[in-house]
mmCIF file of C-alpha atoms in Angstrom:
data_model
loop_
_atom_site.group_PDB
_atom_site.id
_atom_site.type_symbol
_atom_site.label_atom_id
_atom_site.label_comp_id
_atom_site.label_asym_id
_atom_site.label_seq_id
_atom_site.Cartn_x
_atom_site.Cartn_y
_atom_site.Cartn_z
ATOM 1 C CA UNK A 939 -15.688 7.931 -24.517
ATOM 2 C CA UNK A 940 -17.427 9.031 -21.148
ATOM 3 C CA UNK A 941 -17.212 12.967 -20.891
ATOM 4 C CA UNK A 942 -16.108 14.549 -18.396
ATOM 5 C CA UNK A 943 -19.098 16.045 -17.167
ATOM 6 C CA UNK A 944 -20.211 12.609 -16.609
ATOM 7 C CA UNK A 945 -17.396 11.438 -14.808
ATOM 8 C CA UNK A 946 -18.035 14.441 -12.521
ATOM 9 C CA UNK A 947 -21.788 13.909 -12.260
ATOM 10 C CA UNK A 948 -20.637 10.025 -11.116
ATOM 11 C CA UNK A 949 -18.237 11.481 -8.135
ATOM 12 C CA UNK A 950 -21.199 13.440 -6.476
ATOM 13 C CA UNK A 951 -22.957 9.747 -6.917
ATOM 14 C CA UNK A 952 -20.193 7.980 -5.598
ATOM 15 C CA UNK A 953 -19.981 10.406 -2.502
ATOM 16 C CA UNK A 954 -23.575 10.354 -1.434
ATOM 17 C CA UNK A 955 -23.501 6.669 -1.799
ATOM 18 C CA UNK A 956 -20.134 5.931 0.382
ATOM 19 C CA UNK A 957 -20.177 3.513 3.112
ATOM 20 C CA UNK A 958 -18.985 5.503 5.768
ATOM 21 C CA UNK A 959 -17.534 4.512 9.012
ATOM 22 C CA UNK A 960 -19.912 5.441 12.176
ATOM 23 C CA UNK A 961 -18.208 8.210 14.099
ATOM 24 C CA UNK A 962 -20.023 9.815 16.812
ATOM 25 C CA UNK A 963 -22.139 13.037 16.841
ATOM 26 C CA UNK A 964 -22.359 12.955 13.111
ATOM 27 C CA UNK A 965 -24.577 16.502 11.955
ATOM 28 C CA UNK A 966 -28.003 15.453 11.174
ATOM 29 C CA UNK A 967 -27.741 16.737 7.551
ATOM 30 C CA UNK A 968 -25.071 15.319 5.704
ATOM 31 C CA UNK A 969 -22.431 17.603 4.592
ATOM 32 C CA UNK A 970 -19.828 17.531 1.262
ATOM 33 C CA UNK A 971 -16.873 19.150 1.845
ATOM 34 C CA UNK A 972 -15.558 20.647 -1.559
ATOM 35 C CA UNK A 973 -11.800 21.017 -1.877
ATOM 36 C CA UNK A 974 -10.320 22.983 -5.395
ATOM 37 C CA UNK A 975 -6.634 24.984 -5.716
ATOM 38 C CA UNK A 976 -9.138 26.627 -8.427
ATOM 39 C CA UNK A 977 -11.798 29.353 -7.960
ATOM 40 C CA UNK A 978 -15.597 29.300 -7.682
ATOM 41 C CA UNK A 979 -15.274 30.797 -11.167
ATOM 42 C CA UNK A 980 -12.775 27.884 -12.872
ATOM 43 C CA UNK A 981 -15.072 24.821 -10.866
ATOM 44 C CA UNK A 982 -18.777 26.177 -11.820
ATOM 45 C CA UNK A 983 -19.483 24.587 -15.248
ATOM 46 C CA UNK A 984 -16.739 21.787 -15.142
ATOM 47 C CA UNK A 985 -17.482 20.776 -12.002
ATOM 48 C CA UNK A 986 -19.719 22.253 -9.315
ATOM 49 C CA UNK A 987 -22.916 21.959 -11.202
ATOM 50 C CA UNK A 988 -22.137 18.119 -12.534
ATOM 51 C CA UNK A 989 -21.155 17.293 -8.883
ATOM 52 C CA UNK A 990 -24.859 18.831 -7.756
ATOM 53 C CA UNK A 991 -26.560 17.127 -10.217
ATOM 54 C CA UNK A 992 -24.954 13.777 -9.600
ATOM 55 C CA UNK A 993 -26.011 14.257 -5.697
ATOM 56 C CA UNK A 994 -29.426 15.292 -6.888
ATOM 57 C CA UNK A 995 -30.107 12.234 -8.914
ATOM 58 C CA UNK A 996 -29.327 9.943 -5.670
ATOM 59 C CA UNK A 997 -31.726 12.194 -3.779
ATOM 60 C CA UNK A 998 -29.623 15.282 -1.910
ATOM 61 C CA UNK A 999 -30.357 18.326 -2.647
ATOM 62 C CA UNK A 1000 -28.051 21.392 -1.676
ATOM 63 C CA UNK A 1001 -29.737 22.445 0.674
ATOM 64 C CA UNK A 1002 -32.356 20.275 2.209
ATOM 65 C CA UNK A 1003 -31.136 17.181 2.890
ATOM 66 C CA UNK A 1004 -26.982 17.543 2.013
ATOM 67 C CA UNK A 1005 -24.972 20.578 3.070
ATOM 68 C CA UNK A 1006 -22.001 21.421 0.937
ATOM 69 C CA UNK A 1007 -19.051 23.257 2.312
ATOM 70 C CA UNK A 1008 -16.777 24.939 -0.663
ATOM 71 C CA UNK A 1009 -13.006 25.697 -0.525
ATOM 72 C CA UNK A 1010 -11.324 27.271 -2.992
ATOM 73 C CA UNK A 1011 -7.492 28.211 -2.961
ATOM 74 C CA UNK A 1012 -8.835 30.783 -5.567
ATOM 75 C CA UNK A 1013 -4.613 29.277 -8.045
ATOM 76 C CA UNK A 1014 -2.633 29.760 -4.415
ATOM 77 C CA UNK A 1015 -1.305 26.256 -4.361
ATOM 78 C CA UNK A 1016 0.046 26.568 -0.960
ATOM 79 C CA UNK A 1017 -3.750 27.004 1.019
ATOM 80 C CA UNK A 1018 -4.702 23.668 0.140
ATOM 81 C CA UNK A 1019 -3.499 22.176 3.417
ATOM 82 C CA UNK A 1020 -5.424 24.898 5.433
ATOM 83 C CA UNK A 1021 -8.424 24.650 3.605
ATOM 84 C CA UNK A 1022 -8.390 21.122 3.795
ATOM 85 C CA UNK A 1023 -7.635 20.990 7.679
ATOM 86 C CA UNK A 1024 -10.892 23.500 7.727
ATOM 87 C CA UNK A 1025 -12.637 20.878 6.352
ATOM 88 C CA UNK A 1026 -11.642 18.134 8.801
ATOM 89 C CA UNK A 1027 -12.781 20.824 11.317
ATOM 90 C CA UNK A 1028 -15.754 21.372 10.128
ATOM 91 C CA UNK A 1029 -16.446 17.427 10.687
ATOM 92 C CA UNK A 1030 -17.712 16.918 7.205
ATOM 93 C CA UNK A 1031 -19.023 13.856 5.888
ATOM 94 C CA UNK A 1032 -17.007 13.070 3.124
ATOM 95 C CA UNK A 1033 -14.305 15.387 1.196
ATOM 96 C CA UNK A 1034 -14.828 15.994 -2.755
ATOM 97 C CA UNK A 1035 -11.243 16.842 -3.945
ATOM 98 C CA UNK A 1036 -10.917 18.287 -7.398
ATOM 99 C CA UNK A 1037 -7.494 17.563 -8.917
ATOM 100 C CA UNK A 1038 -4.448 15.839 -7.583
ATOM 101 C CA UNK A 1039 -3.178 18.693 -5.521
ATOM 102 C CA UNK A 1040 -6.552 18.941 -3.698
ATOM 103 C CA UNK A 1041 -6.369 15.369 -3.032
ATOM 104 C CA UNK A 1042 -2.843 14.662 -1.876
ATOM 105 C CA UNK A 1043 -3.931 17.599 0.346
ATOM 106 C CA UNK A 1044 -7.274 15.972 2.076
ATOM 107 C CA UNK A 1045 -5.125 12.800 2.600
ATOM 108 C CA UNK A 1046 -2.807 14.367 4.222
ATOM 109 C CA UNK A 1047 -5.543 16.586 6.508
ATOM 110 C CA UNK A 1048 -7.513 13.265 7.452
ATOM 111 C CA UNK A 1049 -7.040 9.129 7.349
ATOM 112 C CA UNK A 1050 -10.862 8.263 8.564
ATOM 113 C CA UNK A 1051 -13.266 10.996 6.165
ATOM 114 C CA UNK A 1052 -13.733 9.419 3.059
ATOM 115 C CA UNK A 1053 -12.312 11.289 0.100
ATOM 116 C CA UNK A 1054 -13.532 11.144 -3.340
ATOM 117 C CA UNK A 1055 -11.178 12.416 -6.810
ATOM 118 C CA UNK A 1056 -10.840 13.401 -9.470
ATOM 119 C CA UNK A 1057 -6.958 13.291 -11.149
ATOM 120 C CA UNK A 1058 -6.065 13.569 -14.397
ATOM 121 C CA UNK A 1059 -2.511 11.850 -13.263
ATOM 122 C CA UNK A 1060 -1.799 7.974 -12.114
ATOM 123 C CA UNK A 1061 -2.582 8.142 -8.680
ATOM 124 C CA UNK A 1062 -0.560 4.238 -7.965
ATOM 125 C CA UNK A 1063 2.373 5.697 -9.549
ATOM 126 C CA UNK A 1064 2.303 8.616 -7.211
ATOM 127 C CA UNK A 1065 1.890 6.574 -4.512
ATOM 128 C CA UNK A 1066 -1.557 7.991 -3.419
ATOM 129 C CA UNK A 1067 -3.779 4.084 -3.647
ATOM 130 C CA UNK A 1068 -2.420 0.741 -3.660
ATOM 131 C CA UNK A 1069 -4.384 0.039 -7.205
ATOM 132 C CA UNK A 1070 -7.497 0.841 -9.172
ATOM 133 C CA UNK A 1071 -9.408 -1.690 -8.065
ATOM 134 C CA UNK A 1072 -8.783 -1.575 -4.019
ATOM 135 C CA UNK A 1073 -7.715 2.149 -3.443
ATOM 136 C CA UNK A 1074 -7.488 1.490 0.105
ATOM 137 C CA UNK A 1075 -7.788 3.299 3.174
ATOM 138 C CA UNK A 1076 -9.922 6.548 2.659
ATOM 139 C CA UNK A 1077 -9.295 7.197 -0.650
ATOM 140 C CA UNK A 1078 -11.503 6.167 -4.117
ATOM 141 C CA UNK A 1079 -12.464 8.160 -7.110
ATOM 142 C CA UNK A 1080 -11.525 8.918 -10.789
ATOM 143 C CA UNK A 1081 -8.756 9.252 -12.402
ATOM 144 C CA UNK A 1082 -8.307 10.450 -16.245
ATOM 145 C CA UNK A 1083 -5.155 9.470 -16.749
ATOM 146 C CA UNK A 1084 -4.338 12.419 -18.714
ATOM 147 C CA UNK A 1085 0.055 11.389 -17.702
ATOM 148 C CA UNK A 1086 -0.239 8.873 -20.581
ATOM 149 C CA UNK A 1087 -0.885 12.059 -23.097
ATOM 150 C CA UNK A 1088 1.854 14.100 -22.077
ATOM 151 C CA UNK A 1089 4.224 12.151 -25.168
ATOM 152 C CA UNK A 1090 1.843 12.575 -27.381
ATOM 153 C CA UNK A 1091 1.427 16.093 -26.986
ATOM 154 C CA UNK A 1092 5.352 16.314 -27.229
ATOM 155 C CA UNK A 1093 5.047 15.088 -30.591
ATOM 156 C CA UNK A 1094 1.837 17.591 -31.801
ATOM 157 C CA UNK A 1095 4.306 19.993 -30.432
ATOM 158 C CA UNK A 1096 7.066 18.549 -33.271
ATOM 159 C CA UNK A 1097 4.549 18.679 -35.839
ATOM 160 C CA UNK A 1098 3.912 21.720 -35.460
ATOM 161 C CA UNK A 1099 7.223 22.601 -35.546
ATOM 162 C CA UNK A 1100 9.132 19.674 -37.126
ATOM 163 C CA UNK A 1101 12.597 21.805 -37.218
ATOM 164 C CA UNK A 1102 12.495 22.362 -33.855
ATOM 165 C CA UNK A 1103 15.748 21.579 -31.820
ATOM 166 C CA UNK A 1104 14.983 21.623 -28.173
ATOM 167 C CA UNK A 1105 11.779 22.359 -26.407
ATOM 168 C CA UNK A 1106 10.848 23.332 -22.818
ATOM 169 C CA UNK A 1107 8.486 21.469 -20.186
ATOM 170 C CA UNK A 1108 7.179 24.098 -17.209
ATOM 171 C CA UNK A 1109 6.367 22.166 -14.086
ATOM 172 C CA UNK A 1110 5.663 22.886 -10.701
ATOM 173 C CA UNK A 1111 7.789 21.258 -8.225
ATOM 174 C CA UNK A 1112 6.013 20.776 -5.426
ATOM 175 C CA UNK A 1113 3.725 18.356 -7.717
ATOM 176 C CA UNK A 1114 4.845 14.708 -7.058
ATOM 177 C CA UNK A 1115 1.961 13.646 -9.845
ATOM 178 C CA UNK A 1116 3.628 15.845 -11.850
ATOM 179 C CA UNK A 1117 6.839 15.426 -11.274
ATOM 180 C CA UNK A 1118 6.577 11.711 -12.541
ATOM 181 C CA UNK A 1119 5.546 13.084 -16.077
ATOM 182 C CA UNK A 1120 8.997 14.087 -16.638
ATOM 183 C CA UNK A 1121 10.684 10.753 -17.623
ATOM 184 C CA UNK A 1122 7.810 9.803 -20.027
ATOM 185 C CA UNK A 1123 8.271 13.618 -21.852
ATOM 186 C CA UNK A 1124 12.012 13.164 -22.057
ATOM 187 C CA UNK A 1125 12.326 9.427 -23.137
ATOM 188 C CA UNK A 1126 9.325 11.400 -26.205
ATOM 189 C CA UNK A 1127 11.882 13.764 -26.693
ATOM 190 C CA UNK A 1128 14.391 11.362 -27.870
ATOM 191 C CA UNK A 1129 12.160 9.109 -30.126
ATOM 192 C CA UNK A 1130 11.501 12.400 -31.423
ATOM 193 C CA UNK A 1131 14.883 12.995 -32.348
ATOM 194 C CA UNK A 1132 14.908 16.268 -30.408
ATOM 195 C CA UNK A 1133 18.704 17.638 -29.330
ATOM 196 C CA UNK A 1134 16.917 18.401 -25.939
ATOM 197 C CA UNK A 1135 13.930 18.325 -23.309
ATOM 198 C CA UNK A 1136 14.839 21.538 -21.139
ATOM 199 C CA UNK A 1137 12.730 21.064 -17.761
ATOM 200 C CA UNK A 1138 12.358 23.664 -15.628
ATOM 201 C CA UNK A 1139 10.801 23.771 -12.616
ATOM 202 C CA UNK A 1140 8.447 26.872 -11.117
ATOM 203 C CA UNK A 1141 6.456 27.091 -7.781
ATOM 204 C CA UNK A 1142 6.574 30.904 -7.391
ATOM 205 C CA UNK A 1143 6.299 34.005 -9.282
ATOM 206 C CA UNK A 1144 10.496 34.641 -8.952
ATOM 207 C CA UNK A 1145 10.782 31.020 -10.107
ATOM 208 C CA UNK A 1146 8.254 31.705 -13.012
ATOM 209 C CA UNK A 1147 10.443 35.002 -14.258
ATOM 210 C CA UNK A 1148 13.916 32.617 -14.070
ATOM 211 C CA UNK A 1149 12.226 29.845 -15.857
ATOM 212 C CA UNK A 1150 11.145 31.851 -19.158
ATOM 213 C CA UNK A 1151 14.579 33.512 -18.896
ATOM 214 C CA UNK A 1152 16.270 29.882 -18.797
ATOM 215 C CA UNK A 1153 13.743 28.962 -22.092
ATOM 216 C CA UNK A 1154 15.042 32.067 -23.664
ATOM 217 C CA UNK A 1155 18.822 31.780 -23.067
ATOM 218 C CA UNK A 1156 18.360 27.927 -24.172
ATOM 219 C CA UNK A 1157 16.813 29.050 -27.402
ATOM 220 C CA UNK A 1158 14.416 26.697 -26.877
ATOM 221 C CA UNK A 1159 11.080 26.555 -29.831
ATOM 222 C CA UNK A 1160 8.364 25.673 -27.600
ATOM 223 C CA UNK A 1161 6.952 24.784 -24.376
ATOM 224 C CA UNK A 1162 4.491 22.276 -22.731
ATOM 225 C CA UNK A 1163 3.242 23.577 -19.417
ATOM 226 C CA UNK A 1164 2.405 20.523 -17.422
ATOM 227 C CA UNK A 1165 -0.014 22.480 -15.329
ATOM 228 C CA UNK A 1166 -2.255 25.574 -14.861
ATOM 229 C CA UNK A 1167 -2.206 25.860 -11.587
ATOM 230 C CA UNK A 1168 1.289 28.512 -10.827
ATOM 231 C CA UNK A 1169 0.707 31.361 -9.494
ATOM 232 C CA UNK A 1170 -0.104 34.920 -12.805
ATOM 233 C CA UNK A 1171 1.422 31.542 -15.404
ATOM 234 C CA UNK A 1172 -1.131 31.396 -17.287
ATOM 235 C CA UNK A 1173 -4.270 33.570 -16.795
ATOM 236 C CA UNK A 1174 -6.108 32.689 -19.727
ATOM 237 C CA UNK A 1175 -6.507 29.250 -18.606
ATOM 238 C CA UNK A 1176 -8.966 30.380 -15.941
ATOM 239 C CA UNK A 1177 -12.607 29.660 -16.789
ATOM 240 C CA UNK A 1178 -11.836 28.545 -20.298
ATOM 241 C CA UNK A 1179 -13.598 25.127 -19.662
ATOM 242 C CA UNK A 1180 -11.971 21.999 -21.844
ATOM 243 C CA UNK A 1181 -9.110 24.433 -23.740
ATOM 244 C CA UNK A 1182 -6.100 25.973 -22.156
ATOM 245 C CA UNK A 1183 -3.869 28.793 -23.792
ATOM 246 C CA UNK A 1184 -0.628 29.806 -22.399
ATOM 247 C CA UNK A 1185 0.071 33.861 -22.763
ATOM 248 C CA UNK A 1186 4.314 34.090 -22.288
ATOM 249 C CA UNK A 1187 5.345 36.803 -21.115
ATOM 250 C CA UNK A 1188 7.127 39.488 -23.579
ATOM 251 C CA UNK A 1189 11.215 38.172 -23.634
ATOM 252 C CA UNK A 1190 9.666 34.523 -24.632
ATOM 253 C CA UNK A 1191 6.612 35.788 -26.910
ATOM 254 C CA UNK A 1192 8.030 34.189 -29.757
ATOM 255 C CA UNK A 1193 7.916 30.880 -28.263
ATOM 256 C CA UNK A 1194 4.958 28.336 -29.212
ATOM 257 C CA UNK A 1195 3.218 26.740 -25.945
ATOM 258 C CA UNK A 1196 1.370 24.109 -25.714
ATOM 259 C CA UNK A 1197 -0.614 23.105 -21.888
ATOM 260 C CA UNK A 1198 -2.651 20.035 -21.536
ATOM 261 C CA UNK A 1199 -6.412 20.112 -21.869
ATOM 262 C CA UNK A 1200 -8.763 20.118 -18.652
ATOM 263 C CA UNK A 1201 -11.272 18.146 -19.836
ATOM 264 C CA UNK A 1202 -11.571 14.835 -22.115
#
């Protein structure tokens, strides 16, 4: 299996080598615009130095002969479309987005700069490219795929806990990728043989607070957090590479959590 530091390494290939369309007054020097909802922090070892070395081995250097403009919504979901729209300001050459949000973001901000991905969700199903093989219009990149787990980690979730009755799925829903990973947890939930799939739904702190109260008055054993991007969720998950923990807060500390891993 290709690791993820190599599929990163490949986008910063795949973005020097684009075939971009001829606007005018183009900056002599190249320049990468770098779109994350993470901070510099989260993206350094994951991702900023793979995407620099990738550029490197095609011959830019940060620099000297490729500038690289960084935005970071440092986990505050809702900057994304500013920073992105800075971007497009800035008249980059090409836009770098790191994760779904980022991307759905920098499509939304331009239709003519180039974007380059990385998702770990089905970008066709969300409506983002037209397939994997002709993205079409600005859009190409990588995607992990990572959707097609969420079952599966439903069921390590029932092995851990086999007597389990009902479990809870956290997701955040302003996420359309997200969102679609709902029907393929719930349809798990019943070849598990599980009473019920409780899904709530968090975009805010208040939201976050009402959600572990809901998991708490369900009763429910454990929960899968379908991102790590909500706003004080889950701190630990911040520069701890490949492996995310979820810390719940005291009412719910009993309950077992499981949140999908960043990296293959």
């Amino acid at each position: 299996m290709i690791k993820r530091r190599e599929f990163i390494a490949g986008l910063g290939s795949t973005a020097a080598i684009w075939p971009l369309a001829a606007r005018a007054q183009q900056p002599a020097m190249p320049v990468v615009g770098f779109l994350s909802p993470q901070s510099a922090d989260d993206d350094f070892k994951n991702f900023t130095v793979p995407l620099l070395q990738g550029l490197k081995e095609t011959g830019y250097v940060e620099g000297q002969n490729v500038a690289v403009e960084y935005q970071y919504a440092e986990n505050q979901i809702d900057r994304l479309p500013a920073l992105a729209a800075d971007l497009v300001r800035r008249r980059v050459t090409v836009i770098v987005a790191n994760g779904g949000l980022a991307m759905l973001a920098a499509k939304a901000a331009t239709p003519t700069i180039p974007i380059v991905f990385l998702t770990g969700s089905d970008p066709i199903a969300s409506g983002l490219v037209a397939s994997l093989n002709r993205p079409g219009a600005n859009l190409t990149g990588i995607t992990l795929l990572s959707a097609e787990l969420a079952p599966k980690q439903l069921q390590l979730l029932h092995e851990l806990i086999p007597n389990a009755a009902r479990f809870g799925a956290l997701a955040d829903p302003a996420a359309r990728m997200i969102q679609s990973v709902i029907p393929d947890l719930q349809a798990a939930a019943r070849t598990l043989g599980l009473q019920q799939l409780i899904v709530v739904n968090a975009g805010n702190d208040g939201e976050l607070e009402t959600a572990f109260a809901t998991f708490s008055q369900q009763r429910v054993s454990a929960i899968r957090v379908e991102k790590c991007g909500l706003p004080g969720t889950i701190p630990t998950c911040r520069g701890m590479g490949p492996r995310c923990i979820s810390r719940t807060s005291a009412p719910t500390a009993r309950l077992q959590s499981h949140v999908p891993l960043r990296a293959a």
